[in-house]
XYZ file of N, CA, C and O in Angstrom:
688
model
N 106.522 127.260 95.942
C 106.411 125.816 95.913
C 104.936 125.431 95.919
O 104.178 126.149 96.571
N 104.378 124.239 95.180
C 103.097 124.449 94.897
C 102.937 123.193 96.371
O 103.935 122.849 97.004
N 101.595 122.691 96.679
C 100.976 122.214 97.504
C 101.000 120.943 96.348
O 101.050 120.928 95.118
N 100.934 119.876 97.421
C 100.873 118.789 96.825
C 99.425 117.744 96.972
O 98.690 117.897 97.947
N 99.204 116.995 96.217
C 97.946 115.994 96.708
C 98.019 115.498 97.873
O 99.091 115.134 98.355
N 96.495 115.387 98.700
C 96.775 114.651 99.894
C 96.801 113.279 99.155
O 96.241 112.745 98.197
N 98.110 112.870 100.463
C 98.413 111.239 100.403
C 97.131 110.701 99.952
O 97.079 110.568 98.729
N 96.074 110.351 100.598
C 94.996 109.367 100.165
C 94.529 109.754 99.003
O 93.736 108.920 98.565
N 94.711 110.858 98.162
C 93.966 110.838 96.721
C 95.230 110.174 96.232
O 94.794 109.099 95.821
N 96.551 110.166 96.026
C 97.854 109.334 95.488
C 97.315 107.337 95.615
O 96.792 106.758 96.567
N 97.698 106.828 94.351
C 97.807 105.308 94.333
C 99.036 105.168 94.364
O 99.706 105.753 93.514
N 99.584 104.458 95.225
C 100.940 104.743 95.277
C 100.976 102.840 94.878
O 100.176 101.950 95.166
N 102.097 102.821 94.223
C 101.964 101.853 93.618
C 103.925 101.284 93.388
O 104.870 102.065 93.499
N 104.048 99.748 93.057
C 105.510 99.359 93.827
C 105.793 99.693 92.358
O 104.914 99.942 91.533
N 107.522 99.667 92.043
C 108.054 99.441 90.985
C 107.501 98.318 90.262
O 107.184 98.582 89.102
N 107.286 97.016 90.687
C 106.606 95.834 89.941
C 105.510 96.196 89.424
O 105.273 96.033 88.227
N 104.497 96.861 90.443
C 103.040 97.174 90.180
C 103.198 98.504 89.306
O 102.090 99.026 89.183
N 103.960 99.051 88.814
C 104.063 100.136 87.856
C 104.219 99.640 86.715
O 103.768 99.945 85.611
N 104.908 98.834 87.074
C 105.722 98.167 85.651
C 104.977 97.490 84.792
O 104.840 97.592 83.573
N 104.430 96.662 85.726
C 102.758 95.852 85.036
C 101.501 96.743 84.271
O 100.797 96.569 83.276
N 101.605 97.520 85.050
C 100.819 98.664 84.849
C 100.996 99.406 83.118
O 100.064 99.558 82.328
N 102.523 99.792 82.864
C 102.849 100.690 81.830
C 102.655 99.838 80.686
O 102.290 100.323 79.615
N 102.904 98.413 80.849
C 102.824 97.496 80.262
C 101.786 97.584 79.298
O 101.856 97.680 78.072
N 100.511 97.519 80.299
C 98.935 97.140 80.022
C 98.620 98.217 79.811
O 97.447 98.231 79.437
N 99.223 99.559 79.864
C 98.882 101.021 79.187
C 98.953 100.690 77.699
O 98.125 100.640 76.789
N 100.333 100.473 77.813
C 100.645 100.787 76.335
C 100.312 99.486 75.450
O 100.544 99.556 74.243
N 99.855 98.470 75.914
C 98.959 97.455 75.120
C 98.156 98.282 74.556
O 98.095 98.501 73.346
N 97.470 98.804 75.447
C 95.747 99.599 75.619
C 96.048 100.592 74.568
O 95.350 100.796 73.575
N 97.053 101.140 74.846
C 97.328 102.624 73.617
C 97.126 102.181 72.235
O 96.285 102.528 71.406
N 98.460 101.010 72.151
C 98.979 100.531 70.939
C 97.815 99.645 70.180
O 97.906 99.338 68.991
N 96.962 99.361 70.832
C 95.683 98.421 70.332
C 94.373 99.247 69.737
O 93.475 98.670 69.122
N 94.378 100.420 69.954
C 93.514 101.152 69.281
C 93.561 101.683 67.460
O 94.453 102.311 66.891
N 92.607 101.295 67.048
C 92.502 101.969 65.806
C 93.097 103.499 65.823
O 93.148 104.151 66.866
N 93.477 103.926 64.736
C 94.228 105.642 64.327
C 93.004 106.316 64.596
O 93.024 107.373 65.227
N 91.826 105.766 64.141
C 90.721 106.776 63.881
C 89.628 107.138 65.235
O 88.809 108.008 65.530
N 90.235 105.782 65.865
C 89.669 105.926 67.787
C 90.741 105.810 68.418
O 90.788 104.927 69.276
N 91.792 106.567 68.212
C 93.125 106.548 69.066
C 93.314 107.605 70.415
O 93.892 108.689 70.325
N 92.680 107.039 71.742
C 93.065 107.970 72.429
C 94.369 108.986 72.284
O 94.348 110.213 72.374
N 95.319 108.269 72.076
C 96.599 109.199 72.316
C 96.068 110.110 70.997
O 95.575 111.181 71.351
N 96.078 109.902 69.697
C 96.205 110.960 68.669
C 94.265 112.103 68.945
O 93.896 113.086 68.303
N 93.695 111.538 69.845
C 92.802 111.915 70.224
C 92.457 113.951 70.606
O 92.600 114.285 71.783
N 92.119 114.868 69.758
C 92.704 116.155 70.054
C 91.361 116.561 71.626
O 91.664 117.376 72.498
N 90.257 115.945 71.630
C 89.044 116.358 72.094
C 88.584 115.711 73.746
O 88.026 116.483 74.526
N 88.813 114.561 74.078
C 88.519 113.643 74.976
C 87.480 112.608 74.612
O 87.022 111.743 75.359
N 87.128 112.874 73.121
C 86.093 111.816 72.359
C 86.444 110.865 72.388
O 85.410 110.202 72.480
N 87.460 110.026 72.375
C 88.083 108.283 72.554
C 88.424 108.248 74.114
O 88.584 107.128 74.599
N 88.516 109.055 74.720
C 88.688 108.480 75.888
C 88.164 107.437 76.860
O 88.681 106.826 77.796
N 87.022 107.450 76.340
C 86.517 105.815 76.972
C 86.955 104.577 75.746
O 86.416 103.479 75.605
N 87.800 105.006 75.155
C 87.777 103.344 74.217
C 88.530 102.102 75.191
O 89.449 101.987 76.002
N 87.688 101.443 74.653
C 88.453 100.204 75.397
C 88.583 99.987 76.734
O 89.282 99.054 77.128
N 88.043 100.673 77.454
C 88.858 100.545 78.876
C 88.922 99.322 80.228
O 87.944 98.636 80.524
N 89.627 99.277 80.600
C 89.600 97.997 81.465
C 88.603 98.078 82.467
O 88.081 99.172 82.681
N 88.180 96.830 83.269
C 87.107 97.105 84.204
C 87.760 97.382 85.447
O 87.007 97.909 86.266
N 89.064 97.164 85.880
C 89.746 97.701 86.983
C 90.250 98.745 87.280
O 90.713 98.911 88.408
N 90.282 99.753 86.286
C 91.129 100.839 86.453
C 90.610 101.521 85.223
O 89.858 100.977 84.414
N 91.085 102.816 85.131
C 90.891 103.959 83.909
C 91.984 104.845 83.759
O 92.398 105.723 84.515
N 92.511 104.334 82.281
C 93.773 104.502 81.995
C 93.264 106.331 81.406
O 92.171 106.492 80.862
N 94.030 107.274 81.585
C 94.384 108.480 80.576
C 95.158 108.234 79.769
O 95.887 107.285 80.057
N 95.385 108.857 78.516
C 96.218 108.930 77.470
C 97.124 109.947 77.517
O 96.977 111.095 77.938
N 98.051 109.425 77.056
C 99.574 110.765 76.792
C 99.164 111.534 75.463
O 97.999 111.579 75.069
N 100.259 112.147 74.796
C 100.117 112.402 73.477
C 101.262 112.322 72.796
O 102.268 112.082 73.463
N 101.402 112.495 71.366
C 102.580 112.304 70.683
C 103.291 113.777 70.805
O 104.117 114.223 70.009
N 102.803 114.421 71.949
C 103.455 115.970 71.813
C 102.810 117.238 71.438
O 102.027 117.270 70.489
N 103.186 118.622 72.353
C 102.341 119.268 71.781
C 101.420 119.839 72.836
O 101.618 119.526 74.010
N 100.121 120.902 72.412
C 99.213 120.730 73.254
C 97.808 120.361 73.012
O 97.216 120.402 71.934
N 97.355 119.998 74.153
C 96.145 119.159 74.128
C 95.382 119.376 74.982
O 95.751 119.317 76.155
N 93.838 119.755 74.577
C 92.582 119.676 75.380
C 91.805 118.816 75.690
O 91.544 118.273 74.616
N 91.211 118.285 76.518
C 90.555 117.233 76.586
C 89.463 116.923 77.680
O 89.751 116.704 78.856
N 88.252 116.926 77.204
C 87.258 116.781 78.065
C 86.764 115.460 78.206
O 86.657 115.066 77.044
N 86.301 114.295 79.181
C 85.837 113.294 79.227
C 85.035 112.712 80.461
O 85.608 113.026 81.505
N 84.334 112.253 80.592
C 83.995 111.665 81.711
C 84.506 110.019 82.163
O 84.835 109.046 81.484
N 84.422 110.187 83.221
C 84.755 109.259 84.073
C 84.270 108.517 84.891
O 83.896 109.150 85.878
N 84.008 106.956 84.988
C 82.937 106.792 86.270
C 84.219 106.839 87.661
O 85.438 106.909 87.822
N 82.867 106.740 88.479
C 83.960 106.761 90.141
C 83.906 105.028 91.287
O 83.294 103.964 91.378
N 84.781 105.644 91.787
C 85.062 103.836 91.771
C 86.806 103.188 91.433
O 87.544 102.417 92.047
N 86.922 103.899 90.262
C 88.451 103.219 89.422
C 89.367 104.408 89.867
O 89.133 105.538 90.295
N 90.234 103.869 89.661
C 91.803 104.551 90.291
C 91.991 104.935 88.735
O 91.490 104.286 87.818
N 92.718 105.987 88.589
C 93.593 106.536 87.249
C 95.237 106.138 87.299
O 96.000 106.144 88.265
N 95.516 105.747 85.718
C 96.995 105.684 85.790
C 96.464 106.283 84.537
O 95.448 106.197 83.847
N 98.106 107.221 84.545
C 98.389 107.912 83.293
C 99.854 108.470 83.155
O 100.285 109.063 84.144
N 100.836 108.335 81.845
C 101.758 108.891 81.425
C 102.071 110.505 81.909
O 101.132 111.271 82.126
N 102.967 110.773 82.000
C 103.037 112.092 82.446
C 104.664 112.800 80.883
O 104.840 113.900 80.361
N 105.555 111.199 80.713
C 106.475 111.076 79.579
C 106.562 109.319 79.588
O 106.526 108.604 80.589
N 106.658 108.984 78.481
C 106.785 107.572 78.004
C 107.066 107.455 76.870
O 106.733 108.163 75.919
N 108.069 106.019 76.920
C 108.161 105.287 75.491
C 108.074 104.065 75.676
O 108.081 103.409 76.717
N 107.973 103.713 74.397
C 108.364 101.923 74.365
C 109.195 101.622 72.846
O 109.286 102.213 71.770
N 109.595 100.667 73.291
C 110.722 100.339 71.665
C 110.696 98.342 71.984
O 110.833 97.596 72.953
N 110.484 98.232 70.781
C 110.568 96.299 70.165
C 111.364 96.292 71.100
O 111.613 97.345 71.687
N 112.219 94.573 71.626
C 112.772 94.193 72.167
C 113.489 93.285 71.236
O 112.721 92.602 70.558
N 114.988 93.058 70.981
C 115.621 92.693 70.041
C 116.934 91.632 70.798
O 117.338 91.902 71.929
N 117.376 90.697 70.182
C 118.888 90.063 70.694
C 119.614 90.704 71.281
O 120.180 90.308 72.300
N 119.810 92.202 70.610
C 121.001 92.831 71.437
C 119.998 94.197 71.903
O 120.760 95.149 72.069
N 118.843 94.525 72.115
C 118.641 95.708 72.600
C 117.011 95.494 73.646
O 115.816 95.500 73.354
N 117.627 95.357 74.660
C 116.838 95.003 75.994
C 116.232 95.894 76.422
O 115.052 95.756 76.741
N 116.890 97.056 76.543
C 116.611 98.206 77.865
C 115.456 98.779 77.106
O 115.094 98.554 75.951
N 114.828 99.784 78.266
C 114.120 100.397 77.391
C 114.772 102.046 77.121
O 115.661 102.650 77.721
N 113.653 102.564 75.612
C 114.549 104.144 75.718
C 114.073 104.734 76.757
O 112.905 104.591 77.121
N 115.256 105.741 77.572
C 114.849 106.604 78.418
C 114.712 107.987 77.963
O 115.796 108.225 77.430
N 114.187 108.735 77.903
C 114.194 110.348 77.708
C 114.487 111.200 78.358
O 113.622 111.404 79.210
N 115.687 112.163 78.444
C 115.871 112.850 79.274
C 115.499 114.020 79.563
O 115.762 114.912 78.756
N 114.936 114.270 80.534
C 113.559 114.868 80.984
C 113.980 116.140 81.698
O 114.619 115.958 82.734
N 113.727 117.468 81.317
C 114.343 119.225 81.697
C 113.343 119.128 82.575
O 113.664 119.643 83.646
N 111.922 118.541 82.570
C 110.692 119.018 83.775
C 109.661 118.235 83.520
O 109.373 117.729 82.436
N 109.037 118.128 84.658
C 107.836 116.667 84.381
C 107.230 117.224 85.498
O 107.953 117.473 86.463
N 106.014 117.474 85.556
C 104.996 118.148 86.610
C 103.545 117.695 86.170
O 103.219 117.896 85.000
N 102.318 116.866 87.375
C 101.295 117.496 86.783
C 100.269 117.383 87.584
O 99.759 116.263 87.603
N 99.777 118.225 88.286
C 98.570 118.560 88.773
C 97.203 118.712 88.407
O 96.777 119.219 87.369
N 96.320 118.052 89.690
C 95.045 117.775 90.094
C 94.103 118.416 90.801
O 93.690 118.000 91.884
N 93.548 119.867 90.022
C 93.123 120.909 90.397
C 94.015 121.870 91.337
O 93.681 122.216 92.470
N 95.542 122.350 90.493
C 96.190 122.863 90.812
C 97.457 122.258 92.027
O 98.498 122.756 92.456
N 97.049 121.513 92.171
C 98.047 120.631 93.446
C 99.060 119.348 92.947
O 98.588 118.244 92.675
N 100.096 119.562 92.890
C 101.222 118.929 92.209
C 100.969 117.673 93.121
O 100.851 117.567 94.342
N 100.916 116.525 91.833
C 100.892 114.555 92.091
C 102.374 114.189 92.126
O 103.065 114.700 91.245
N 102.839 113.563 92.812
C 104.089 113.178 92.473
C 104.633 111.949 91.411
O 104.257 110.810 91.687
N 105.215 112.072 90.608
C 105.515 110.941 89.218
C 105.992 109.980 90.335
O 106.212 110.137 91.536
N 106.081 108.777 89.368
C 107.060 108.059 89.927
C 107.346 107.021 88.354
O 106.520 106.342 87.745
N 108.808 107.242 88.055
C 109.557 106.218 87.038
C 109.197 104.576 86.928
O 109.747 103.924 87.816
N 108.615 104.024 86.272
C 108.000 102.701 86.108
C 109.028 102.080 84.856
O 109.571 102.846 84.061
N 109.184 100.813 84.811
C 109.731 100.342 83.507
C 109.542 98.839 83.384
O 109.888 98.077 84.286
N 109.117 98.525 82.518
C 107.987 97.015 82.323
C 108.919 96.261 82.501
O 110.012 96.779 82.728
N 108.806 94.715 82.459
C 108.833 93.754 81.405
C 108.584 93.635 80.313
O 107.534 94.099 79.867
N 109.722 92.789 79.318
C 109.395 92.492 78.306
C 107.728 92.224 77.937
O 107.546 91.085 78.367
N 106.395 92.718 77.342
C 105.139 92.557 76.864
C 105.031 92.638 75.645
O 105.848 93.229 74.941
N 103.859 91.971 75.160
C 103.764 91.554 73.948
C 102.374 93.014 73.329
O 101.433 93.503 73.952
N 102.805 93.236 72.112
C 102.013 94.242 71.679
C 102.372 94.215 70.155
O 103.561 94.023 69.900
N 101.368 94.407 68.940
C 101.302 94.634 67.863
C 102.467 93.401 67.084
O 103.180 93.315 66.085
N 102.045 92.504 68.417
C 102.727 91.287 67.699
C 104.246 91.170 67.891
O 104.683 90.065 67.568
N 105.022 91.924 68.277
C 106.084 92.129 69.275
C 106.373 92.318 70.211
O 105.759 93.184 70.834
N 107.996 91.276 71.135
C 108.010 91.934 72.270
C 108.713 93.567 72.699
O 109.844 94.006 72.489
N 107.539 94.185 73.361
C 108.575 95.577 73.793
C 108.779 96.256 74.976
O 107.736 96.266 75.631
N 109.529 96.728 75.426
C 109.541 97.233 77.090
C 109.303 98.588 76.868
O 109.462 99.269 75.855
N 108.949 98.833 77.839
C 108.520 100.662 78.385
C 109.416 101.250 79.634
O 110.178 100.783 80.480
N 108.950 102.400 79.311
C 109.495 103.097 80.471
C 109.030 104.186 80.308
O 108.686 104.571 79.191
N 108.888 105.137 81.715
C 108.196 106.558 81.741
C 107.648 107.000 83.077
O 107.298 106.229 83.971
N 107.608 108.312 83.125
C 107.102 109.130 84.402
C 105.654 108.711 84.333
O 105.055 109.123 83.339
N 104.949 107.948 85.217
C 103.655 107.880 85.275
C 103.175 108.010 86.872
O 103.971 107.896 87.804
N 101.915 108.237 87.017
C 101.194 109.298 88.201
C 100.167 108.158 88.305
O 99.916 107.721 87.182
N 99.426 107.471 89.377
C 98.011 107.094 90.177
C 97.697 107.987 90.892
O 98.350 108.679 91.673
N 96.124 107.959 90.470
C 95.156 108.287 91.484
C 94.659 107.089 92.055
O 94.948 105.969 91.632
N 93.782 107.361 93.184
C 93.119 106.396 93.878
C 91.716 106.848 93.175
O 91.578 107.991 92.738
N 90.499 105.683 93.086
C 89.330 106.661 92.573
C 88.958 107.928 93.378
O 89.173 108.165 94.567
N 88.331 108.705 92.412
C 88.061 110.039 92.875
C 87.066 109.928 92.978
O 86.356 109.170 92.317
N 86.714 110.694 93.884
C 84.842 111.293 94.236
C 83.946 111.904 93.300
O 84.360 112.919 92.738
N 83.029 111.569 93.078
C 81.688 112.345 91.699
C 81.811 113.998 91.950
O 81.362 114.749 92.816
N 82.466 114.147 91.011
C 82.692 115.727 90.420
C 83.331 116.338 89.560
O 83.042 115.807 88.488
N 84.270 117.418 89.348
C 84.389 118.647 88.463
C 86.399 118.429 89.181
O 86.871 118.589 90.306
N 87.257 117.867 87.362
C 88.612 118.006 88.215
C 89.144 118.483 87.070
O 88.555 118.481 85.989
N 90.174 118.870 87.250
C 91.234 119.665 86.427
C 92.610 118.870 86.260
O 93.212 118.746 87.326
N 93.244 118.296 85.125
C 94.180 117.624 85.627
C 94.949 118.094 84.731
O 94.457 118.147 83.603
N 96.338 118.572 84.901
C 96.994 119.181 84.360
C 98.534 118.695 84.005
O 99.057 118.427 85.087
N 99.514 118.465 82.882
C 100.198 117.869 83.029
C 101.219 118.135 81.530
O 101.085 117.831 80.344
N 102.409 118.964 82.446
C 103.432 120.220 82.067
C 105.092 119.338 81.560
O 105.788 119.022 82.525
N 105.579 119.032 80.352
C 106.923 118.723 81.175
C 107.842 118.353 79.317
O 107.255 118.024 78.286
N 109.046 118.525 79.462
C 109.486 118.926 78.215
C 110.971 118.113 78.706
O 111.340 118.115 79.880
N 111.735 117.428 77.592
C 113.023 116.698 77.482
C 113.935 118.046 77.065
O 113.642 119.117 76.534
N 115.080 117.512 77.523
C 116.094 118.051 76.854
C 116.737 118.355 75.758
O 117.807 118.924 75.541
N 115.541 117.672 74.784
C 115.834 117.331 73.323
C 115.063 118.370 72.603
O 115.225 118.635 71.412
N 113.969 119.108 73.624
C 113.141 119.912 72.567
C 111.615 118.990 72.612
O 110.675 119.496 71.998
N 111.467 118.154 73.062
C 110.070 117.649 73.277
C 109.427 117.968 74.378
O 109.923 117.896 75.502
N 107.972 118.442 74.050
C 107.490 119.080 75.146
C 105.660 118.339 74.830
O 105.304 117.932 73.724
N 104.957 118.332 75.817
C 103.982 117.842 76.268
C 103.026 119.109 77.196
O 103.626 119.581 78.162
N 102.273 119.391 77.053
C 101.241 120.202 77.895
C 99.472 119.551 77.621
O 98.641 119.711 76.727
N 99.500 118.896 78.718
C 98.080 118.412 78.668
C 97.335 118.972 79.416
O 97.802 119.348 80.492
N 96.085 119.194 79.145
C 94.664 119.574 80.077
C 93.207 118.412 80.043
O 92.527 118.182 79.044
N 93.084 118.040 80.899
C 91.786 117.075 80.720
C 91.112 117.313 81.998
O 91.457 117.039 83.148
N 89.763 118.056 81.390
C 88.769 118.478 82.199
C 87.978 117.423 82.192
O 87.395 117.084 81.162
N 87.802 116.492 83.821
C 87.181 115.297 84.168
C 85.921 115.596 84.467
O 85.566 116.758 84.662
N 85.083 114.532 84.535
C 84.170 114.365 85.093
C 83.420 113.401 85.684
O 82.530 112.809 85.074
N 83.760 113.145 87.064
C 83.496 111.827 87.341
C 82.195 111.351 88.310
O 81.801 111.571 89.455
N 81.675 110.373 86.858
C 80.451 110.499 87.513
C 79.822 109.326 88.996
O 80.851 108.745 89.342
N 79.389 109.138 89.330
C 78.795 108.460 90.247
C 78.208 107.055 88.926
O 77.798 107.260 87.784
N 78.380 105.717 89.634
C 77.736 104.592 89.446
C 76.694 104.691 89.697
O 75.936 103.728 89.580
């Protein structure tokens, strides 16, 4: 059984405050150019696009594996996908899709974060309304240094995700 984060590095955050949260992710995702697209991003080179002044979002991916180096200032709390979707919002189709998930894990220099399931409100993005839903993880800001964040986990369908993003967070 692996060791888990101490409580105080965890943002533990309510169902509402998640929800808001996945929301303003996937604005953030969906608002990027293809050619500065964090998510389709193979390197950690877009990882600063756009980012809000309250927080510092990570990117998921469309699947697959992925390396990723970036820096970070310290100070901001991290939210990031661990599995997510979003789909339009229509007359007859409200909910959001769920994915059913064989394993979802992902650790912060080896020490398992615990997910926790978020699912928006209706938000407006690419000119439609759409809801989300997905395993997503907070940090609280981290301290100026050298982190490993790791993040393992595959559906039942055959979709699988393996991320690595070697941080670096620097001091203001």
């Amino acid at each position: 059984m692996s060791e888990t984060v101490p409580s105080g590095s965890v943002w533990k955050l309510s169902p509402k405050e998640g929800g808001a949260l996945a929301a303003r992710w996937w604005q953030w995702a969906l608002s990027a150019p293809d050619d500065e697209s964090p998510v389709r991003d193979k390197t950690g080179e877009f990882a600063d696009w756009d980012q809000p002044d309250d927080l510092w979002f990570l990117a998921g991916t469309y699947g697959g594996r992925v390396v990723r180096r970036c820096a970070i200032p310290a100070g901001q709390p991290l939210f990031f996908p661990v599995f997510n979707t979003q789909r339009p919002v229509t007359w007859f189709k409200t909910d959001p899709m769920i994915m059913e998930v064989d394993e979802a894990r992902a650790f912060l220099n080896g020490l398992e974060l615990p997910l926790e399931v978020f699912t928006s409100k209706p938000f407006r993005a690419l000119g439609r309304r759409r809801v989300a839903w997905g395993l997503w993880a907070g940090l609280a800001p981290l301290a100026p240094g050298q982190y490993v964040l790791e993040i393992k986990a595959r559906t039942t369908g055959g979709f699988w995700v393996d991320t690595t993003y070697h941080l670096t967070v620097e001091a203001a």
